[in-house]
PDB file of C-alpha atoms in Angstrom:
ATOM      1  CA  MET A  13    -212.224 158.613 175.556  1.00  0.00           C
ATOM      2  CA  ALA A  14    -210.092 155.573 176.136  1.00  0.00           C
ATOM      3  CA  TYR A  15    -210.972 151.985 175.978  1.00  0.00           C
ATOM      4  CA  LYS A  16    -210.195 149.055 177.525  1.00  0.00           C
ATOM      5  CA  ILE A  17    -208.323 147.170 176.473  1.00  0.00           C
ATOM      6  CA  THR A  18    -209.883 144.176 178.068  1.00  0.00           C
ATOM      7  CA  ALA A  19    -212.880 144.046 176.124  1.00  0.00           C
ATOM      8  CA  LEU A  20    -210.643 143.599 172.978  1.00  0.00           C
ATOM      9  CA  HIS A  21    -211.313 140.355 171.150  1.00  0.00           C
ATOM     10  CA  PRO A  22    -207.996 139.526 170.419  1.00  0.00           C
ATOM     11  CA  ILE A  23    -208.007 139.159 166.340  1.00  0.00           C
ATOM     12  CA  GLU A  24    -208.897 143.459 166.996  1.00  0.00           C
ATOM     13  CA  LYS A  25    -205.472 143.989 169.175  1.00  0.00           C
ATOM     14  CA  ARG A  26    -203.379 141.993 166.626  1.00  0.00           C
ATOM     15  CA  ILE A  27    -205.026 144.495 163.717  1.00  0.00           C
ATOM     16  CA  LEU A  28    -204.453 147.383 167.002  1.00  0.00           C
ATOM     17  CA  TYR A  29    -201.205 146.552 167.086  1.00  0.00           C
ATOM     18  CA  LEU A  30    -200.230 146.113 163.980  1.00  0.00           C
ATOM     19  CA  LEU A  31    -202.039 149.775 162.509  1.00  0.00           C
ATOM     20  CA  GLY A  32    -200.601 150.999 165.379  1.00  0.00           C
ATOM     21  CA  LYS A  33    -196.825 150.396 164.248  1.00  0.00           C
ATOM     22  CA  ASP A  34    -197.698 151.305 159.992  1.00  0.00           C
ATOM     23  CA  ASP A  35    -200.442 153.857 160.942  1.00  0.00           C
ATOM     24  CA  SER A  36    -203.124 152.916 157.711  1.00  0.00           C
ATOM     25  CA  LEU A  37    -203.233 150.071 155.932  1.00  0.00           C
ATOM     26  CA  THR A  38    -205.394 147.952 153.238  1.00  0.00           C
ATOM     27  CA  ILE A  39    -206.385 144.755 154.075  1.00  0.00           C
ATOM     28  CA  GLU A  40    -204.611 142.661 152.009  1.00  0.00           C
ATOM     29  CA  VAL A  41    -202.191 143.530 154.213  1.00  0.00           C
ATOM     30  CA  LEU A  42    -202.841 143.312 157.251  1.00  0.00           C
ATOM     31  CA  SER A  43    -204.306 139.562 156.287  1.00  0.00           C
ATOM     32  CA  GLN A  44    -200.457 139.007 155.453  1.00  0.00           C
ATOM     33  CA  LYS A  45    -198.797 140.647 158.888  1.00  0.00           C
ATOM     34  CA  SER A  46    -201.035 139.247 160.938  1.00  0.00           C
ATOM     35  CA  ASP A  47    -200.588 135.638 159.541  1.00  0.00           C
ATOM     36  CA  LEU A  48    -205.198 136.520 159.138  1.00  0.00           C
ATOM     37  CA  SER A  49    -207.238 135.555 156.386  1.00  0.00           C
ATOM     38  CA  ILE A  50    -208.733 138.237 154.646  1.00  0.00           C
ATOM     39  CA  ASP A  51    -212.196 137.003 156.754  1.00  0.00           C
ATOM     40  CA  GLN A  52    -210.507 137.520 159.966  1.00  0.00           C
ATOM     41  CA  VAL A  53    -209.345 140.760 159.153  1.00  0.00           C
ATOM     42  CA  ARG A  54    -212.719 141.607 158.155  1.00  0.00           C
ATOM     43  CA  ARG A  55    -214.643 141.293 161.295  1.00  0.00           C
ATOM     44  CA  GLY A  56    -211.987 142.228 163.252  1.00  0.00           C
ATOM     45  CA  VAL A  57    -211.676 145.000 161.020  1.00  0.00           C
ATOM     46  CA  GLU A  58    -215.871 146.088 161.589  1.00  0.00           C
ATOM     47  CA  ARG A  59    -215.314 145.599 165.297  1.00  0.00           C
ATOM     48  CA  LEU A  60    -213.056 148.161 165.084  1.00  0.00           C
ATOM     49  CA  LYS A  61    -215.481 150.407 162.760  1.00  0.00           C
ATOM     50  CA  PHE A  62    -218.368 149.792 165.413  1.00  0.00           C
ATOM     51  CA  LYS A  63    -216.507 149.828 168.589  1.00  0.00           C
ATOM     52  CA  LYS A  64    -214.981 154.165 166.643  1.00  0.00           C
ATOM     53  CA  LEU A  65    -211.808 152.753 166.772  1.00  0.00           C
ATOM     54  CA  VAL A  66    -210.372 153.247 163.164  1.00  0.00           C
ATOM     55  CA  LEU A  67    -211.791 154.854 160.120  1.00  0.00           C
ATOM     56  CA  ILE A  68    -212.774 152.900 156.694  1.00  0.00           C
ATOM     57  CA  THR A  69    -211.951 154.667 153.240  1.00  0.00           C
ATOM     58  CA  LEU A  70    -212.122 153.620 150.117  1.00  0.00           C
ATOM     59  CA  ASP A  71    -209.855 154.359 147.509  1.00  0.00           C
ATOM     60  CA  SER A  72    -209.712 154.176 143.291  1.00  0.00           C
ATOM     61  CA  ILE A  73    -206.155 153.568 142.184  1.00  0.00           C
ATOM     62  CA  ILE A  74    -205.600 153.233 137.825  1.00  0.00           C
ATOM     63  CA  PHE A  75    -202.967 150.511 136.952  1.00  0.00           C
ATOM     64  CA  PHE A  76    -201.915 150.156 133.288  1.00  0.00           C
ATOM     65  CA  GLU A  77    -201.075 146.473 131.654  1.00  0.00           C
ATOM     66  CA  LEU A  78    -199.790 145.598 128.094  1.00  0.00           C
ATOM     67  CA  ASP A  79    -202.301 144.724 125.521  1.00  0.00           C
ATOM     68  CA  GLU A  80    -201.982 141.866 122.920  1.00  0.00           C
ATOM     69  CA  ARG A  81    -200.076 144.728 120.676  1.00  0.00           C
ATOM     70  CA  GLY A  82    -198.298 145.934 124.074  1.00  0.00           C
ATOM     71  CA  LYS A  83    -196.536 142.685 124.860  1.00  0.00           C
ATOM     72  CA  SER A  84    -195.400 142.857 120.930  1.00  0.00           C
ATOM     73  CA  ALA A  85    -193.513 145.940 120.856  1.00  0.00           C
ATOM     74  CA  LEU A  86    -191.576 145.741 124.116  1.00  0.00           C
ATOM     75  CA  LEU A  87    -190.408 142.915 122.647  1.00  0.00           C
ATOM     76  CA  LYS A  88    -189.961 144.056 118.869  1.00  0.00           C
ATOM     77  CA  GLY A  89    -189.887 147.640 119.297  1.00  0.00           C
ATOM     78  CA  LEU A  90    -193.099 150.507 118.742  1.00  0.00           C
ATOM     79  CA  PRO A  91    -194.169 150.527 114.844  1.00  0.00           C
ATOM     80  CA  GLU A  92    -192.623 153.900 114.533  1.00  0.00           C
ATOM     81  CA  ARG A  93    -188.967 152.887 115.693  1.00  0.00           C
ATOM     82  CA  ARG A  94    -188.630 149.619 113.635  1.00  0.00           C
ATOM     83  CA  LEU A  95    -189.139 151.156 110.674  1.00  0.00           C
ATOM     84  CA  VAL A  96    -186.751 154.368 111.694  1.00  0.00           C
ATOM     85  CA  SER A  97    -184.164 152.157 112.727  1.00  0.00           C
ATOM     86  CA  ALA A  98    -184.638 150.287 109.198  1.00  0.00           C
ATOM     87  CA  ILE A  99    -184.042 153.172 106.739  1.00  0.00           C
ATOM     88  CA  GLN A 100    -181.438 153.744 108.560  1.00  0.00           C
ATOM     89  CA  LEU A 101    -179.638 150.661 107.709  1.00  0.00           C
ATOM     90  CA  GLU A 102    -180.843 150.719 104.299  1.00  0.00           C
ATOM     91  CA  PRO A 103    -180.913 154.756 103.495  1.00  0.00           C
ATOM     92  CA  ALA A 104    -180.825 153.663 100.099  1.00  0.00           C
ATOM     93  CA  LYS A 105    -184.204 151.727  99.358  1.00  0.00           C
ATOM     94  CA  GLY A 106    -186.969 153.576  99.534  1.00  0.00           C
ATOM     95  CA  ILE A 107    -189.420 153.568 102.490  1.00  0.00           C
ATOM     96  CA  ALA A 108    -192.411 151.312 100.295  1.00  0.00           C
ATOM     97  CA  SER A 109    -189.219 149.026 100.195  1.00  0.00           C
ATOM     98  CA  VAL A 110    -188.394 149.324 103.618  1.00  0.00           C
ATOM     99  CA  ALA A 111    -191.663 148.630 105.099  1.00  0.00           C
ATOM    100  CA  LYS A 112    -191.843 145.484 103.184  1.00  0.00           C
ATOM    101  CA  SER A 113    -189.047 143.993 105.173  1.00  0.00           C
ATOM    102  CA  GLN A 114    -190.670 145.083 108.399  1.00  0.00           C
ATOM    103  CA  ALA A 115    -193.952 143.474 107.726  1.00  0.00           C
ATOM    104  CA  PHE A 116    -196.280 145.423 109.201  1.00  0.00           C
ATOM    105  CA  GLU A 117    -199.296 145.324 109.399  1.00  0.00           C
ATOM    106  CA  LYS A 118    -202.417 146.700 107.705  1.00  0.00           C
ATOM    107  CA  ASP A 119    -203.016 149.507 109.730  1.00  0.00           C
ATOM    108  CA  GLU A 120    -199.528 150.262 111.408  1.00  0.00           C
ATOM    109  CA  LEU A 121    -197.367 151.457 108.337  1.00  0.00           C
ATOM    110  CA  GLY A 122    -199.614 154.583 108.299  1.00  0.00           C
ATOM    111  CA  ALA A 123    -199.277 155.444 111.335  1.00  0.00           C
ATOM    112  CA  ALA A 124    -196.020 154.620 111.972  1.00  0.00           C
ATOM    113  CA  ILE A 125    -195.145 157.352 109.060  1.00  0.00           C
ATOM    114  CA  ARG A 126    -197.675 160.393 110.855  1.00  0.00           C
ATOM    115  CA  ILE A 127    -195.440 159.220 114.058  1.00  0.00           C
ATOM    116  CA  ALA A 128    -192.297 158.978 112.919  1.00  0.00           C
ATOM    117  CA  ARG A 129    -192.431 162.675 111.005  1.00  0.00           C
ATOM    118  CA  ASP A 130    -195.159 164.374 112.569  1.00  0.00           C
ATOM    119  CA  GLN A 131    -194.717 163.761 116.215  1.00  0.00           C
ATOM    120  CA  ASN A 132    -191.786 162.446 116.836  1.00  0.00           C
ATOM    121  CA  HIS A 133    -190.205 163.976 113.851  1.00  0.00           C
ATOM    122  CA  TRP A 134    -187.591 160.875 113.491  1.00  0.00           C
ATOM    123  CA  LEU A 135    -188.168 161.286 109.774  1.00  0.00           C
ATOM    124  CA  ILE A 136    -187.521 164.875 107.646  1.00  0.00           C
ATOM    125  CA  GLN A 137    -188.050 165.380 104.173  1.00  0.00           C
ATOM    126  CA  ALA A 138    -184.487 164.017 101.785  1.00  0.00           C
ATOM    127  CA  SER A 139    -182.946 167.015 100.168  1.00  0.00           C
ATOM    128  CA  GLY A 140    -183.686 167.310  96.578  1.00  0.00           C
ATOM    129  CA  ASP A 141    -187.432 166.103  96.389  1.00  0.00           C
ATOM    130  CA  SER A 142    -189.997 168.656  96.298  1.00  0.00           C
ATOM    131  CA  LYS A 143    -192.974 165.708  96.230  1.00  0.00           C
ATOM    132  CA  ARG A 144    -192.006 164.459  99.509  1.00  0.00           C
ATOM    133  CA  ALA A 145    -191.767 160.499  98.229  1.00  0.00           C
ATOM    134  CA  ASN A 146    -189.072 159.944 100.628  1.00  0.00           C
ATOM    135  CA  LEU A 147    -187.300 160.219 103.973  1.00  0.00           C
ATOM    136  CA  ARG A 148    -184.171 160.490 106.395  1.00  0.00           C
ATOM    137  CA  THR A 149    -183.858 160.424 109.308  1.00  0.00           C
ATOM    138  CA  SER A 150    -183.348 163.034 111.794  1.00  0.00           C
ATOM    139  CA  HIS A 151    -180.919 163.486 114.580  1.00  0.00           C
ATOM    140  CA  SER A 152    -183.148 163.094 116.954  1.00  0.00           C
ATOM    141  CA  ILE A 153    -183.753 159.263 115.724  1.00  0.00           C
ATOM    142  CA  SER A 154    -181.987 159.411 119.246  1.00  0.00           C
ATOM    143  CA  GLU A 155    -183.938 159.963 121.296  1.00  0.00           C
ATOM    144  CA  LEU A 156    -186.269 157.764 123.164  1.00  0.00           C
ATOM    145  CA  SER A 157    -190.558 158.997 122.976  1.00  0.00           C
ATOM    146  CA  ALA A 158    -192.576 159.367 125.492  1.00  0.00           C
ATOM    147  CA  GLU A 159    -193.758 156.025 124.695  1.00  0.00           C
ATOM    148  CA  GLU A 160    -190.950 154.515 124.190  1.00  0.00           C
ATOM    149  CA  GLN A 161    -189.816 155.835 128.029  1.00  0.00           C
ATOM    150  CA  VAL A 162    -193.364 154.330 129.160  1.00  0.00           C
ATOM    151  CA  MET A 163    -192.690 150.424 127.895  1.00  0.00           C
ATOM    152  CA  GLU A 164    -190.186 150.557 129.561  1.00  0.00           C
ATOM    153  CA  ARG A 165    -191.596 150.408 132.534  1.00  0.00           C
ATOM    154  CA  PHE A 166    -193.244 146.925 131.617  1.00  0.00           C
ATOM    155  CA  ARG A 167    -190.078 145.138 131.184  1.00  0.00           C
ATOM    156  CA  ASN A 168    -190.045 143.716 134.192  1.00  0.00           C
ATOM    157  CA  VAL A 169    -193.301 144.143 135.693  1.00  0.00           C
ATOM    158  CA  LYS A 170    -197.330 143.098 134.379  1.00  0.00           C
ATOM    159  CA  ARG A 171    -198.138 146.306 135.833  1.00  0.00           C
ATOM    160  CA  VAL A 172    -197.741 150.177 136.039  1.00  0.00           C
ATOM    161  CA  SER A 173    -199.369 152.358 138.361  1.00  0.00           C
ATOM    162  CA  GLU A 174    -200.261 155.691 137.088  1.00  0.00           C
ATOM    163  CA  THR A 175    -199.001 157.299 140.698  1.00  0.00           C
ATOM    164  CA  GLU A 176    -195.550 155.487 140.203  1.00  0.00           C
ATOM    165  CA  LEU A 177    -195.406 157.371 136.147  1.00  0.00           C
ATOM    166  CA  ASN A 178    -193.603 161.227 136.049  1.00  0.00           C
ATOM    167  CA  ASP A 179    -195.237 163.483 133.199  1.00  0.00           C
ATOM    168  CA  LEU A 180    -193.425 162.367 130.204  1.00  0.00           C
ATOM    169  CA  GLU A 181    -194.486 159.331 131.034  1.00  0.00           C
ATOM    170  CA  LYS A 182    -197.766 160.325 131.226  1.00  0.00           C
ATOM    171  CA  LYS A 183    -197.943 161.789 127.663  1.00  0.00           C
ATOM    172  CA  GLY A 184    -196.436 158.943 126.520  1.00  0.00           C
ATOM    173  CA  MET A 185    -199.357 156.759 127.604  1.00  0.00           C
ATOM    174  CA  ASP A 186    -201.989 158.890 126.888  1.00  0.00           C
ATOM    175  CA  LEU A 187    -200.683 158.178 123.537  1.00  0.00           C
ATOM    176  CA  LEU A 188    -200.612 154.487 123.470  1.00  0.00           C
ATOM    177  CA  LEU A 189    -203.813 153.959 124.666  1.00  0.00           C
ATOM    178  CA  ARG A 190    -205.262 156.126 121.847  1.00  0.00           C
ATOM    179  CA  ARG A 191    -203.795 153.106 119.567  1.00  0.00           C
ATOM    180  CA  PRO A 192    -206.029 150.504 119.119  1.00  0.00           C
ATOM    181  CA  ASN A 193    -204.514 146.975 121.610  1.00  0.00           C
ATOM    182  CA  TYR A 194    -201.890 147.862 123.492  1.00  0.00           C
ATOM    183  CA  VAL A 195    -202.203 148.929 126.877  1.00  0.00           C
ATOM    184  CA  LYS A 196    -205.754 148.257 128.879  1.00  0.00           C
ATOM    185  CA  ARG A 197    -206.035 150.872 131.394  1.00  0.00           C
ATOM    186  CA  ILE A 198    -207.939 148.732 135.497  1.00  0.00           C
ATOM    187  CA  GLN A 199    -209.499 150.995 138.034  1.00  0.00           C
ATOM    188  CA  GLU A 200    -209.068 148.872 141.276  1.00  0.00           C
ATOM    189  CA  GLN A 201    -210.720 150.121 144.823  1.00  0.00           C
ATOM    190  CA  THR A 202    -208.887 149.756 148.183  1.00  0.00           C
ATOM    191  CA  VAL A 203    -209.668 149.731 151.397  1.00  0.00           C
ATOM    192  CA  THR A 204    -207.813 151.074 153.464  1.00  0.00           C
ATOM    193  CA  ILE A 205    -207.872 151.249 157.484  1.00  0.00           C
ATOM    194  CA  THR A 206    -207.149 153.639 159.515  1.00  0.00           C
ATOM    195  CA  LEU A 207    -207.067 154.744 162.636  1.00  0.00           C
ATOM    196  CA  THR A 208    -208.946 156.884 164.946  1.00  0.00           C
ATOM    197  CA  THR A 209    -208.251 159.025 167.735  1.00  0.00           C
ATOM    198  CA  THR A 210    -208.745 156.580 170.809  1.00  0.00           C
ATOM    199  CA  GLY A 211    -207.741 153.297 168.581  1.00  0.00           C
ATOM    200  CA  ARG A 212    -204.368 154.974 168.798  1.00  0.00           C
ATOM    201  CA  SER A 213    -204.553 155.433 172.010  1.00  0.00           C
ATOM    202  CA  ALA A 214    -205.577 151.902 173.159  1.00  0.00           C
ATOM    203  CA  ALA A 215    -203.315 150.791 170.086  1.00  0.00           C
ATOM    204  CA  ALA A 216    -200.217 152.200 172.434  1.00  0.00           C
ATOM    205  CA  GLU A 217    -201.407 149.553 174.925  1.00  0.00           C
ATOM    206  CA  ILE A 218    -201.390 147.034 173.679  1.00  0.00           C
ATOM    207  CA  ASP A 219    -197.289 145.650 173.521  1.00  0.00           C
ATOM    208  CA  VAL A 220    -195.105 142.935 172.460  1.00  0.00           C
ATOM    209  CA  LEU A 221    -195.831 140.213 174.002  1.00  0.00           C
ATOM    210  CA  GLU A 222    -199.425 140.591 174.705  1.00  0.00           C
ATOM    211  CA  TYR A 223    -199.435 140.931 170.121  1.00  0.00           C
ATOM    212  CA  HIS A 224    -197.763 137.338 170.365  1.00  0.00           C
ATOM    213  CA  ARG A 225    -200.508 135.799 173.161  1.00  0.00           C
ATOM    214  CA  GLY A 226    -202.656 135.970 170.630  1.00  0.00           C
ATOM    215  CA  GLU A 227    -201.053 132.976 168.156  1.00  0.00           C
ATOM    216  CA  PHE A 228    -204.006 130.151 169.114  1.00  0.00           C
ATOM    217  CA  ILE A 229    -206.050 132.957 166.335  1.00  0.00           C
ATOM    218  CA  LYS A 230    -204.857 132.164 162.665  1.00  0.00           C
ATOM    219  CA  SER A 231    -207.025 129.167 162.889  1.00  0.00           C
ATOM    220  CA  GLU A 232    -209.628 130.614 164.906  1.00  0.00           C
ATOM    221  CA  ASP A 233    -213.234 131.218 163.559  1.00  0.00           C
ATOM    222  CA  SER A 234    -215.447 131.776 166.008  1.00  0.00           C
ATOM    223  CA  ALA A 235    -218.774 131.496 166.428  1.00  0.00           C
ATOM    224  CA  GLU A 236    -218.377 135.335 167.215  1.00  0.00           C
ATOM    225  CA  ASP A 237    -215.785 135.730 164.653  1.00  0.00           C
ATOM    226  CA  ARG A 238    -219.231 134.772 162.480  1.00  0.00           C
ATOM    227  CA  THR A 239    -221.808 136.992 164.119  1.00  0.00           C
ATOM    228  CA  GLY A 240    -222.487 141.068 162.682  1.00  0.00           C
ATOM    229  CA  THR A 241    -221.137 140.469 159.472  1.00  0.00           C
ATOM    230  CA  ILE A 242    -221.023 143.986 156.781  1.00  0.00           C
ATOM    231  CA  ALA A 243    -219.955 143.468 153.423  1.00  0.00           C
ATOM    232  CA  ILE A 244    -216.659 146.475 153.387  1.00  0.00           C
TER     233      ILE A 244
END
């Protein structure tokens, strides 16, 4: 069913024109691309939804941000990496002496030894030490752990989306989430606007000149815009 373009409000035309170029956009992106306020976009979208020209989809996106200890580890290295690096520099020293020099927090040393030895296999028993009191570094110390690889994601960004992670990084993130105060898991909802078949036909009829003739709507906040609002 065709829709009469002349019956559309200028805000609605602007939104349809942009969706015609990208097919689906979030409320925030529509606001940025159209130079309209978030409220103007929401009202326009509500009217377009009522006219069956757009569909509204709610999606959940999971992000990760470094917590206090995670930020410290990004700068200084994870405890297990600091431990094996110190042992590598001074292999003759016992692990207790090395641990003191690295100023580990109260609950870090035991976990660092366990992860370096049992999980990452960076530490192995020193030859001739039947009591396993002394450990030495293995060849695998040169390999980055899954946790270290995913930590590198935060080197230049504040947050990382779950969808950006590969399988190894997802494993590393899962391991980091088990550590207190390393990573925060944040779940956010996004509202995506998509054209219906009728809406796509309507968008195709709005040309560039008509789009630019709607410049006056940037500051418009008419009585029509303030009525019939339904929260998205």
